[in-house]
mmCIF file with all atom_site columns, C-alpha atoms in Angstrom:
data_model
loop_
_atom_site.group_PDB
_atom_site.id
_atom_site.type_symbol
_atom_site.label_atom_id
_atom_site.label_alt_id
_atom_site.label_comp_id
_atom_site.label_asym_id
_atom_site.label_entity_id
_atom_site.label_seq_id
_atom_site.pdbx_PDB_ins_code
_atom_site.Cartn_x
_atom_site.Cartn_y
_atom_site.Cartn_z
_atom_site.occupancy
_atom_site.B_iso_or_equiv
_atom_site.pdbx_formal_charge
_atom_site.auth_seq_id
_atom_site.auth_comp_id
_atom_site.auth_asym_id
_atom_site.auth_atom_id
_atom_site.pdbx_PDB_model_num
ATOM 1   C CA . MET A 1 1   ? 76.056  175.988 155.386 1.00 74.00 ? 28  MET A CA 1
ATOM 2   C CA . THR A 1 2   ? 75.338  177.153 158.925 1.00 91.00 ? 29  THR A CA 1
ATOM 3   C CA . LEU A 1 3   ? 78.275  177.901 161.192 1.00 97.00 ? 30  LEU A CA 1
ATOM 4   C CA . PRO A 1 4   ? 78.147  178.617 164.924 1.00 98.00 ? 31  PRO A CA 1
ATOM 5   C CA . ARG A 1 5   ? 77.713  182.368 165.407 1.00 98.00 ? 32  ARG A CA 1
ATOM 6   C CA . PHE A 1 6   ? 80.587  182.774 167.883 1.00 98.00 ? 33  PHE A CA 1
ATOM 7   C CA . TYR A 1 7   ? 84.126  182.339 166.559 1.00 98.00 ? 34  TYR A CA 1
ATOM 8   C CA . PRO A 1 8   ? 86.987  182.937 169.016 1.00 98.00 ? 35  PRO A CA 1
ATOM 9   C CA . ILE A 1 9   ? 90.600  182.907 167.837 1.00 98.00 ? 36  ILE A CA 1
ATOM 10  C CA . PHE A 1 10  ? 93.398  181.651 170.074 1.00 98.00 ? 37  PHE A CA 1
ATOM 11  C CA . ASP A 1 11  ? 97.184  181.490 169.882 1.00 97.00 ? 38  ASP A CA 1
ATOM 12  C CA . ASP A 1 12  ? 97.771  178.460 172.102 1.00 97.00 ? 39  ASP A CA 1
ATOM 13  C CA . VAL A 1 13  ? 96.061  175.124 172.579 1.00 98.00 ? 40  VAL A CA 1
ATOM 14  C CA . ALA A 1 14  ? 95.893  175.830 176.325 1.00 98.00 ? 41  ALA A CA 1
ATOM 15  C CA . TRP A 1 15  ? 93.020  178.216 175.556 1.00 98.00 ? 42  TRP A CA 1
ATOM 16  C CA . LEU A 1 16  ? 91.066  175.394 173.939 1.00 98.00 ? 43  LEU A CA 1
ATOM 17  C CA . ARG A 1 17  ? 91.368  173.278 177.079 1.00 98.00 ? 44  ARG A CA 1
ATOM 18  C CA . ARG A 1 18  ? 89.748  176.125 179.004 1.00 98.00 ? 45  ARG A CA 1
ATOM 19  C CA . MET A 1 19  ? 87.112  177.250 176.510 1.00 98.00 ? 46  MET A CA 1
ATOM 20  C CA . LEU A 1 20  ? 85.840  174.176 174.678 1.00 98.00 ? 47  LEU A CA 1
ATOM 21  C CA . PRO A 1 21  ? 84.224  172.729 177.837 1.00 98.00 ? 48  PRO A CA 1
ATOM 22  C CA . LEU A 1 22  ? 82.159  175.937 178.081 1.00 98.00 ? 49  LEU A CA 1
ATOM 23  C CA . GLY A 1 23  ? 80.424  175.158 174.789 1.00 98.00 ? 50  GLY A CA 1
ATOM 24  C CA . VAL A 1 24  ? 82.552  176.868 172.117 1.00 98.00 ? 51  VAL A CA 1
ATOM 25  C CA . LYS A 1 25  ? 81.788  175.066 168.823 1.00 98.00 ? 52  LYS A CA 1
ATOM 26  C CA . LEU A 1 26  ? 83.895  177.016 166.301 1.00 98.00 ? 53  LEU A CA 1
ATOM 27  C CA . VAL A 1 27  ? 87.480  178.056 166.994 1.00 98.00 ? 54  VAL A CA 1
ATOM 28  C CA . GLN A 1 28  ? 90.534  179.187 165.064 1.00 98.00 ? 55  GLN A CA 1
ATOM 29  C CA . MET A 1 29  ? 94.129  178.443 165.974 1.00 98.00 ? 56  MET A CA 1
ATOM 30  C CA . ARG A 1 30  ? 96.338  181.337 164.873 1.00 97.00 ? 57  ARG A CA 1
ATOM 31  C CA . LEU A 1 31  ? 99.856  180.178 165.641 1.00 97.00 ? 58  LEU A CA 1
ATOM 32  C CA . LYS A 1 32  ? 102.702 182.544 164.831 1.00 92.00 ? 59  LYS A CA 1
ATOM 33  C CA . GLU A 1 33  ? 106.471 182.328 165.298 1.00 90.00 ? 60  GLU A CA 1
ATOM 34  C CA . LYS A 1 34  ? 106.594 178.701 166.403 1.00 93.00 ? 61  LYS A CA 1
ATOM 35  C CA . SER A 1 35  ? 108.862 175.897 165.252 1.00 95.00 ? 62  SER A CA 1
ATOM 36  C CA . GLN A 1 36  ? 107.461 173.242 162.951 1.00 95.00 ? 63  GLN A CA 1
ATOM 37  C CA . ASP A 1 37  ? 107.527 170.717 165.805 1.00 96.00 ? 64  ASP A CA 1
ATOM 38  C CA . ALA A 1 38  ? 105.653 173.094 168.103 1.00 97.00 ? 65  ALA A CA 1
ATOM 39  C CA . LEU A 1 39  ? 103.111 173.820 165.380 1.00 97.00 ? 66  LEU A CA 1
ATOM 40  C CA . ARG A 1 40  ? 102.519 170.132 164.758 1.00 98.00 ? 67  ARG A CA 1
ATOM 41  C CA . MET A 1 41  ? 102.117 169.413 168.480 1.00 98.00 ? 68  MET A CA 1
ATOM 42  C CA . GLN A 1 42  ? 99.722  172.330 169.038 1.00 98.00 ? 69  GLN A CA 1
ATOM 43  C CA . LEU A 1 43  ? 97.576  171.556 166.000 1.00 98.00 ? 70  LEU A CA 1
ATOM 44  C CA . THR A 1 44  ? 97.448  167.834 166.758 1.00 98.00 ? 71  THR A CA 1
ATOM 45  C CA . GLN A 1 45  ? 96.222  168.559 170.262 1.00 98.00 ? 72  GLN A CA 1
ATOM 46  C CA . ALA A 1 46  ? 93.780  171.188 168.997 1.00 98.00 ? 73  ALA A CA 1
ATOM 47  C CA . ARG A 1 47  ? 92.399  168.760 166.413 1.00 98.00 ? 74  ARG A CA 1
ATOM 48  C CA . ASP A 1 48  ? 91.854  166.074 169.033 1.00 98.00 ? 75  ASP A CA 1
ATOM 49  C CA . LEU A 1 49  ? 90.345  168.464 171.603 1.00 98.00 ? 76  LEU A CA 1
ATOM 50  C CA . CYS A 1 50  ? 87.915  169.867 169.054 1.00 98.00 ? 77  CYS A CA 1
ATOM 51  C CA . ALA A 1 51  ? 86.919  166.377 167.957 1.00 98.00 ? 78  ALA A CA 1
ATOM 52  C CA . ALA A 1 52  ? 86.279  165.385 171.580 1.00 98.00 ? 79  ALA A CA 1
ATOM 53  C CA . HIS A 1 53  ? 84.082  168.455 172.146 1.00 98.00 ? 80  HIS A CA 1
ATOM 54  C CA . GLY A 1 54  ? 82.242  168.371 168.823 1.00 98.00 ? 81  GLY A CA 1
ATOM 55  C CA . ALA A 1 55  ? 83.792  171.687 167.771 1.00 98.00 ? 82  ALA A CA 1
ATOM 56  C CA . VAL A 1 56  ? 84.996  172.924 164.380 1.00 98.00 ? 83  VAL A CA 1
ATOM 57  C CA . LEU A 1 57  ? 88.735  173.693 164.241 1.00 98.00 ? 84  LEU A CA 1
ATOM 58  C CA . VAL A 1 58  ? 89.983  176.234 161.704 1.00 98.00 ? 85  VAL A CA 1
ATOM 59  C CA . VAL A 1 59  ? 93.753  176.340 161.107 1.00 98.00 ? 86  VAL A CA 1
ATOM 60  C CA . ASN A 1 60  ? 95.088  179.787 160.261 1.00 98.00 ? 87  ASN A CA 1
ATOM 61  C CA . ASP A 1 61  ? 97.696  179.892 157.494 1.00 97.00 ? 88  ASP A CA 1
ATOM 62  C CA . HIS A 1 62  ? 99.411  176.512 158.008 1.00 97.00 ? 89  HIS A CA 1
ATOM 63  C CA . TRP A 1 63  ? 97.561  174.696 155.245 1.00 98.00 ? 90  TRP A CA 1
ATOM 64  C CA . GLN A 1 64  ? 100.199 172.016 154.649 1.00 97.00 ? 91  GLN A CA 1
ATOM 65  C CA . LEU A 1 65  ? 100.034 170.930 158.280 1.00 97.00 ? 92  LEU A CA 1
ATOM 66  C CA . ALA A 1 66  ? 96.243  171.119 158.216 1.00 98.00 ? 93  ALA A CA 1
ATOM 67  C CA . ILE A 1 67  ? 96.256  168.651 155.305 1.00 98.00 ? 94  ILE A CA 1
ATOM 68  C CA . GLU A 1 68  ? 98.878  166.423 156.916 1.00 97.00 ? 95  GLU A CA 1
ATOM 69  C CA . LEU A 1 69  ? 97.005  166.262 160.227 1.00 98.00 ? 96  LEU A CA 1
ATOM 70  C CA . GLY A 1 70  ? 93.600  165.629 158.682 1.00 97.00 ? 97  GLY A CA 1
ATOM 71  C CA . CYS A 1 71  ? 92.043  168.891 159.804 1.00 97.00 ? 98  CYS A CA 1
ATOM 72  C CA . ASP A 1 72  ? 88.776  170.053 158.269 1.00 96.00 ? 99  ASP A CA 1
ATOM 73  C CA . TRP A 1 73  ? 89.240  173.805 157.791 1.00 98.00 ? 100 TRP A CA 1
ATOM 74  C CA . VAL A 1 74  ? 91.916  176.327 156.897 1.00 98.00 ? 101 VAL A CA 1
ATOM 75  C CA . HIS A 1 75  ? 91.766  180.137 157.001 1.00 98.00 ? 102 HIS A CA 1
ATOM 76  C CA . LEU A 1 76  ? 93.913  182.183 154.635 1.00 98.00 ? 103 LEU A CA 1
ATOM 77  C CA . GLY A 1 77  ? 94.632  185.887 154.576 1.00 96.00 ? 104 GLY A CA 1
ATOM 78  C CA . GLN A 1 78  ? 95.250  187.653 151.303 1.00 94.00 ? 105 GLN A CA 1
ATOM 79  C CA . GLU A 1 79  ? 99.035  187.332 151.668 1.00 93.00 ? 106 GLU A CA 1
ATOM 80  C CA . ASP A 1 80  ? 98.626  183.640 152.509 1.00 94.00 ? 107 ASP A CA 1
ATOM 81  C CA . LEU A 1 81  ? 96.665  183.158 149.289 1.00 95.00 ? 108 LEU A CA 1
ATOM 82  C CA . ASP A 1 82  ? 99.721  184.267 147.331 1.00 93.00 ? 109 ASP A CA 1
ATOM 83  C CA . GLU A 1 83  ? 101.648 181.277 148.684 1.00 93.00 ? 110 GLU A CA 1
ATOM 84  C CA . ALA A 1 84  ? 98.983  178.639 149.245 1.00 97.00 ? 111 ALA A CA 1
ATOM 85  C CA . ASP A 1 85  ? 98.044  175.815 146.895 1.00 97.00 ? 112 ASP A CA 1
ATOM 86  C CA . VAL A 1 86  ? 94.262  176.177 146.983 1.00 97.00 ? 113 VAL A CA 1
ATOM 87  C CA . ASP A 1 87  ? 93.840  173.224 144.630 1.00 97.00 ? 114 ASP A CA 1
ATOM 88  C CA . ALA A 1 88  ? 95.733  170.990 147.076 1.00 97.00 ? 115 ALA A CA 1
ATOM 89  C CA . ILE A 1 89  ? 93.627  172.310 149.967 1.00 98.00 ? 116 ILE A CA 1
ATOM 90  C CA . ARG A 1 90  ? 90.440  171.498 148.084 1.00 97.00 ? 117 ARG A CA 1
ATOM 91  C CA . ALA A 1 91  ? 91.735  168.118 146.895 1.00 97.00 ? 118 ALA A CA 1
ATOM 92  C CA . ALA A 1 92  ? 92.339  167.194 150.538 1.00 97.00 ? 119 ALA A CA 1
ATOM 93  C CA . GLY A 1 93  ? 88.705  168.004 151.303 1.00 97.00 ? 120 GLY A CA 1
ATOM 94  C CA . LEU A 1 94  ? 89.379  171.005 153.511 1.00 98.00 ? 121 LEU A CA 1
ATOM 95  C CA . ARG A 1 95  ? 86.935  173.878 153.791 1.00 98.00 ? 122 ARG A CA 1
ATOM 96  C CA . LEU A 1 96  ? 88.319  177.370 153.214 1.00 98.00 ? 123 LEU A CA 1
ATOM 97  C CA . GLY A 1 97  ? 87.799  180.702 154.935 1.00 98.00 ? 124 GLY A CA 1
ATOM 98  C CA . VAL A 1 98  ? 89.302  183.882 153.458 1.00 98.00 ? 125 VAL A CA 1
ATOM 99  C CA . SER A 1 99  ? 90.028  187.343 154.889 1.00 97.00 ? 126 SER A CA 1
ATOM 100 C CA . THR A 1 100 ? 88.942  190.418 152.926 1.00 96.00 ? 127 THR A CA 1
ATOM 101 C CA . HIS A 1 101 ? 89.297  194.172 153.361 1.00 92.00 ? 128 HIS A CA 1
ATOM 102 C CA . ASP A 1 102 ? 88.169  195.729 150.076 1.00 92.00 ? 129 ASP A CA 1
ATOM 103 C CA . THR A 1 103 ? 86.088  194.908 147.020 1.00 94.00 ? 130 THR A CA 1
ATOM 104 C CA . ASP A 1 104 ? 89.056  193.654 144.980 1.00 95.00 ? 131 ASP A CA 1
ATOM 105 C CA . GLU A 1 105 ? 89.906  191.177 147.721 1.00 96.00 ? 132 GLU A CA 1
ATOM 106 C CA . LEU A 1 106 ? 86.269  190.139 147.965 1.00 97.00 ? 133 LEU A CA 1
ATOM 107 C CA . THR A 1 107 ? 86.204  189.461 144.223 1.00 97.00 ? 134 THR A CA 1
ATOM 108 C CA . ARG A 1 108 ? 89.381  187.400 144.562 1.00 97.00 ? 135 ARG A CA 1
ATOM 109 C CA . ALA A 1 109 ? 87.920  185.469 147.483 1.00 97.00 ? 136 ALA A CA 1
ATOM 110 C CA . LEU A 1 110 ? 84.644  184.728 145.707 1.00 97.00 ? 137 LEU A CA 1
ATOM 111 C CA . ALA A 1 111 ? 86.548  183.284 142.747 1.00 97.00 ? 138 ALA A CA 1
ATOM 112 C CA . LEU A 1 112 ? 87.831  180.597 145.132 1.00 96.00 ? 139 LEU A CA 1
ATOM 113 C CA . ASN A 1 113 ? 84.304  179.529 146.124 1.00 96.00 ? 140 ASN A CA 1
ATOM 114 C CA . PRO A 1 114 ? 85.088  180.005 149.836 1.00 98.00 ? 141 PRO A CA 1
ATOM 115 C CA . ASP A 1 115 ? 83.190  178.386 152.673 1.00 98.00 ? 142 ASP A CA 1
ATOM 116 C CA . TYR A 1 116 ? 83.166  181.681 154.555 1.00 98.00 ? 143 TYR A CA 1
ATOM 117 C CA . VAL A 1 117 ? 84.470  185.204 154.014 1.00 98.00 ? 144 VAL A CA 1
ATOM 118 C CA . ALA A 1 118 ? 85.764  187.379 156.855 1.00 98.00 ? 145 ALA A CA 1
ATOM 119 C CA . LEU A 1 119 ? 85.595  191.190 156.743 1.00 97.00 ? 146 LEU A CA 1
ATOM 120 C CA . GLY A 1 120 ? 87.694  193.278 159.071 1.00 93.00 ? 147 GLY A CA 1
ATOM 121 C CA . PRO A 1 121 ? 88.733  195.016 161.065 1.00 92.00 ? 148 PRO A CA 1
ATOM 122 C CA . ILE A 1 122 ? 85.189  196.226 161.693 1.00 94.00 ? 149 ILE A CA 1
ATOM 123 C CA . TYR A 1 123 ? 86.493  198.350 164.594 1.00 91.00 ? 150 TYR A CA 1
ATOM 124 C CA . PRO A 1 124 ? 90.056  199.312 165.506 1.00 83.00 ? 151 PRO A CA 1
ATOM 125 C CA . THR A 1 125 ? 91.880  196.251 166.777 1.00 75.00 ? 152 THR A CA 1
ATOM 126 C CA . LEU A 1 126 ? 94.561  195.766 169.401 1.00 66.00 ? 153 LEU A CA 1
ATOM 127 C CA . LEU A 1 127 ? 95.748  192.510 167.899 1.00 58.00 ? 154 LEU A CA 1
ATOM 128 C CA . LYS A 1 128 ? 98.136  193.697 165.240 1.00 55.00 ? 155 LYS A CA 1
ATOM 129 C CA . LYS A 1 129 ? 99.141  196.736 163.270 1.00 57.00 ? 156 LYS A CA 1
ATOM 130 C CA . MET A 1 130 ? 97.113  196.694 160.090 1.00 56.00 ? 157 MET A CA 1
ATOM 131 C CA . LYS A 1 131 ? 97.412  198.718 156.940 1.00 60.00 ? 158 LYS A CA 1
ATOM 132 C CA . TRP A 1 132 ? 93.615  198.695 156.759 1.00 59.00 ? 159 TRP A CA 1
ATOM 133 C CA . HIS A 1 133 ? 91.603  201.261 158.651 1.00 67.00 ? 160 HIS A CA 1
ATOM 134 C CA . GLN A 1 134 ? 88.458  200.128 160.395 1.00 79.00 ? 161 GLN A CA 1
ATOM 135 C CA . GLN A 1 135 ? 85.846  198.978 157.915 1.00 86.00 ? 162 GLN A CA 1
ATOM 136 C CA . GLY A 1 136 ? 82.810  200.049 159.919 1.00 89.00 ? 163 GLY A CA 1
ATOM 137 C CA . ILE A 1 137 ? 79.682  198.101 160.697 1.00 94.00 ? 164 ILE A CA 1
ATOM 138 C CA . GLU A 1 138 ? 77.877  199.521 157.659 1.00 94.00 ? 165 GLU A CA 1
ATOM 139 C CA . LYS A 1 139 ? 80.199  197.676 155.275 1.00 95.00 ? 166 LYS A CA 1
ATOM 140 C CA . LEU A 1 140 ? 78.804  194.318 156.366 1.00 97.00 ? 167 LEU A CA 1
ATOM 141 C CA . SER A 1 141 ? 75.498  194.765 154.530 1.00 97.00 ? 168 SER A CA 1
ATOM 142 C CA . PRO A 1 142 ? 76.905  195.167 150.992 1.00 96.00 ? 169 PRO A CA 1
ATOM 143 C CA . TRP A 1 143 ? 79.362  192.331 151.662 1.00 97.00 ? 170 TRP A CA 1
ATOM 144 C CA . LYS A 1 144 ? 76.493  190.048 152.670 1.00 98.00 ? 171 LYS A CA 1
ATOM 145 C CA . ASP A 1 145 ? 74.536  191.062 149.572 1.00 97.00 ? 172 ASP A CA 1
ATOM 146 C CA . ARG A 1 146 ? 77.418  189.831 147.412 1.00 97.00 ? 173 ARG A CA 1
ATOM 147 C CA . LEU A 1 147 ? 78.011  186.679 149.439 1.00 97.00 ? 174 LEU A CA 1
ATOM 148 C CA . GLY A 1 148 ? 74.453  185.390 149.404 1.00 96.00 ? 175 GLY A CA 1
ATOM 149 C CA . ASN A 1 149 ? 74.478  182.028 151.182 1.00 97.00 ? 176 ASN A CA 1
ATOM 150 C CA . ILE A 1 150 ? 78.218  182.125 151.960 1.00 98.00 ? 177 ILE A CA 1
ATOM 151 C CA . PRO A 1 151 ? 78.690  182.876 155.682 1.00 98.00 ? 178 PRO A CA 1
ATOM 152 C CA . LEU A 1 152 ? 80.076  186.333 156.508 1.00 98.00 ? 179 LEU A CA 1
ATOM 153 C CA . VAL A 1 153 ? 82.386  186.680 159.524 1.00 98.00 ? 180 VAL A CA 1
ATOM 154 C CA . ALA A 1 154 ? 82.814  190.051 161.235 1.00 98.00 ? 181 ALA A CA 1
ATOM 155 C CA . ILE A 1 155 ? 86.220  190.448 162.904 1.00 96.00 ? 182 ILE A CA 1
ATOM 156 C CA . GLY A 1 156 ? 88.272  193.188 164.478 1.00 93.00 ? 183 GLY A CA 1
ATOM 157 C CA . GLY A 1 157 ? 87.604  195.085 167.684 1.00 92.00 ? 184 GLY A CA 1
ATOM 158 C CA . MET A 1 158 ? 84.492  193.043 168.355 1.00 95.00 ? 185 MET A CA 1
ATOM 159 C CA . ASN A 1 159 ? 82.973  192.707 171.808 1.00 96.00 ? 186 ASN A CA 1
ATOM 160 C CA . THR A 1 160 ? 79.702  191.399 173.184 1.00 95.00 ? 187 THR A CA 1
ATOM 161 C CA . ALA A 1 161 ? 77.990  194.781 172.921 1.00 94.00 ? 188 ALA A CA 1
ATOM 162 C CA . ARG A 1 162 ? 79.002  195.214 169.276 1.00 96.00 ? 189 ARG A CA 1
ATOM 163 C CA . ALA A 1 163 ? 78.042  191.676 168.258 1.00 96.00 ? 190 ALA A CA 1
ATOM 164 C CA . ALA A 1 164 ? 74.317  192.449 167.991 1.00 95.00 ? 191 ALA A CA 1
ATOM 165 C CA . LEU A 1 165 ? 75.065  195.385 165.671 1.00 96.00 ? 192 LEU A CA 1
ATOM 166 C CA . ALA A 1 166 ? 77.172  193.141 163.459 1.00 97.00 ? 193 ALA A CA 1
ATOM 167 C CA . PHE A 1 167 ? 74.432  190.521 163.238 1.00 98.00 ? 194 PHE A CA 1
ATOM 168 C CA . GLU A 1 168 ? 71.854  193.206 162.405 1.00 97.00 ? 195 GLU A CA 1
ATOM 169 C CA . ALA A 1 169 ? 74.117  194.516 159.634 1.00 97.00 ? 196 ALA A CA 1
ATOM 170 C CA . GLY A 1 170 ? 74.382  191.102 157.983 1.00 97.00 ? 197 GLY A CA 1
ATOM 171 C CA . ALA A 1 171 ? 77.154  189.164 159.693 1.00 98.00 ? 198 ALA A CA 1
ATOM 172 C CA . ASP A 1 172 ? 76.448  185.469 160.191 1.00 98.00 ? 199 ASP A CA 1
ATOM 173 C CA . VAL A 1 173 ? 79.367  184.929 162.563 1.00 98.00 ? 200 VAL A CA 1
ATOM 174 C CA . VAL A 1 174 ? 81.284  187.253 164.898 1.00 98.00 ? 201 VAL A CA 1
ATOM 175 C CA . SER A 1 175 ? 84.907  186.606 165.759 1.00 98.00 ? 202 SER A CA 1
ATOM 176 C CA . ALA A 1 176 ? 86.739  187.779 168.874 1.00 96.00 ? 203 ALA A CA 1
ATOM 177 C CA . VAL A 1 177 ? 90.328  187.641 170.066 1.00 94.00 ? 204 VAL A CA 1
ATOM 178 C CA . THR A 1 178 ? 91.560  190.184 172.613 1.00 94.00 ? 205 THR A CA 1
ATOM 179 C CA . ASP A 1 179 ? 88.090  190.764 174.055 1.00 95.00 ? 206 ASP A CA 1
ATOM 180 C CA . ILE A 1 180 ? 88.559  187.291 175.527 1.00 97.00 ? 207 ILE A CA 1
ATOM 181 C CA . THR A 1 181 ? 92.305  186.801 175.903 1.00 96.00 ? 208 THR A CA 1
ATOM 182 C CA . LEU A 1 182 ? 92.931  190.180 177.567 1.00 95.00 ? 209 LEU A CA 1
ATOM 183 C CA . HIS A 1 183 ? 89.812  190.037 179.759 1.00 96.00 ? 210 HIS A CA 1
ATOM 184 C CA . ASP A 1 184 ? 90.123  189.741 183.538 1.00 97.00 ? 211 ASP A CA 1
ATOM 185 C CA . ASP A 1 185 ? 87.762  186.755 183.405 1.00 98.00 ? 212 ASP A CA 1
ATOM 186 C CA . PRO A 1 186 ? 88.168  185.008 180.042 1.00 98.00 ? 213 PRO A CA 1
ATOM 187 C CA . GLU A 1 187 ? 85.812  182.153 180.951 1.00 98.00 ? 214 GLU A CA 1
ATOM 188 C CA . GLY A 1 188 ? 83.127  184.570 182.064 1.00 98.00 ? 215 GLY A CA 1
ATOM 189 C CA . ARG A 1 189 ? 83.599  186.554 178.883 1.00 98.00 ? 216 ARG A CA 1
ATOM 190 C CA . VAL A 1 190 ? 83.177  183.451 176.732 1.00 98.00 ? 217 VAL A CA 1
ATOM 191 C CA . ARG A 1 191 ? 79.977  182.573 178.586 1.00 98.00 ? 218 ARG A CA 1
ATOM 192 C CA . ALA A 1 192 ? 78.712  186.090 177.852 1.00 98.00 ? 219 ALA A CA 1
ATOM 193 C CA . TRP A 1 193 ? 79.627  185.696 174.184 1.00 98.00 ? 220 TRP A CA 1
ATOM 194 C CA . LEU A 1 194 ? 77.824  182.359 173.953 1.00 98.00 ? 221 LEU A CA 1
ATOM 195 C CA . GLU A 1 195 ? 74.736  183.950 175.470 1.00 97.00 ? 222 GLU A CA 1
ATOM 196 C CA . VAL A 1 196 ? 74.819  186.920 173.060 1.00 96.00 ? 223 VAL A CA 1
ATOM 197 C CA . CYS A 1 197 ? 75.401  184.716 170.034 1.00 96.00 ? 224 CYS A CA 1
ATOM 198 C CA . GLY A 1 198 ? 72.773  182.174 170.972 1.00 86.00 ? 225 GLY A CA 1
#
């Protein structure tokens, strides 16, 4: 499977209205601390916007809603895997992305036959306090060796300058969050990302 090489993550559907028209073709909605009604509204709109723009929508964590709303992808962290019904996700036809930080987690992820595996944080990240220290760009190569044809996503502290290093080290996809959302010109930054990622 070939995924688009640029993978931004957003926390509100308003970002999709701004960024999808620029040519973003793979996007994750990471919605935290919202009511069930707000989640359903945001994900419904995100699903429809992505469909209209020919983009892949990945739903972070909320796998039940992803099934209910007929979404195509779900992303689960290691803690999410403890709670999620992976069989139900697969039975609904959803594709699955999984976060990993160490070799035990990678082994666990591979047992699920994932559709991509994310490794991070590659660099220190502003997004959230993490128990994991930065993984380093050099860790991507052994991860890719184990993954074979499964796409590898590099995430955490990524920017346009670091993207080329990640691709050289074996990443198939590079994900960005605050490099876009905290930028003075988010649209301009996304255009730069699309250029770097080809």
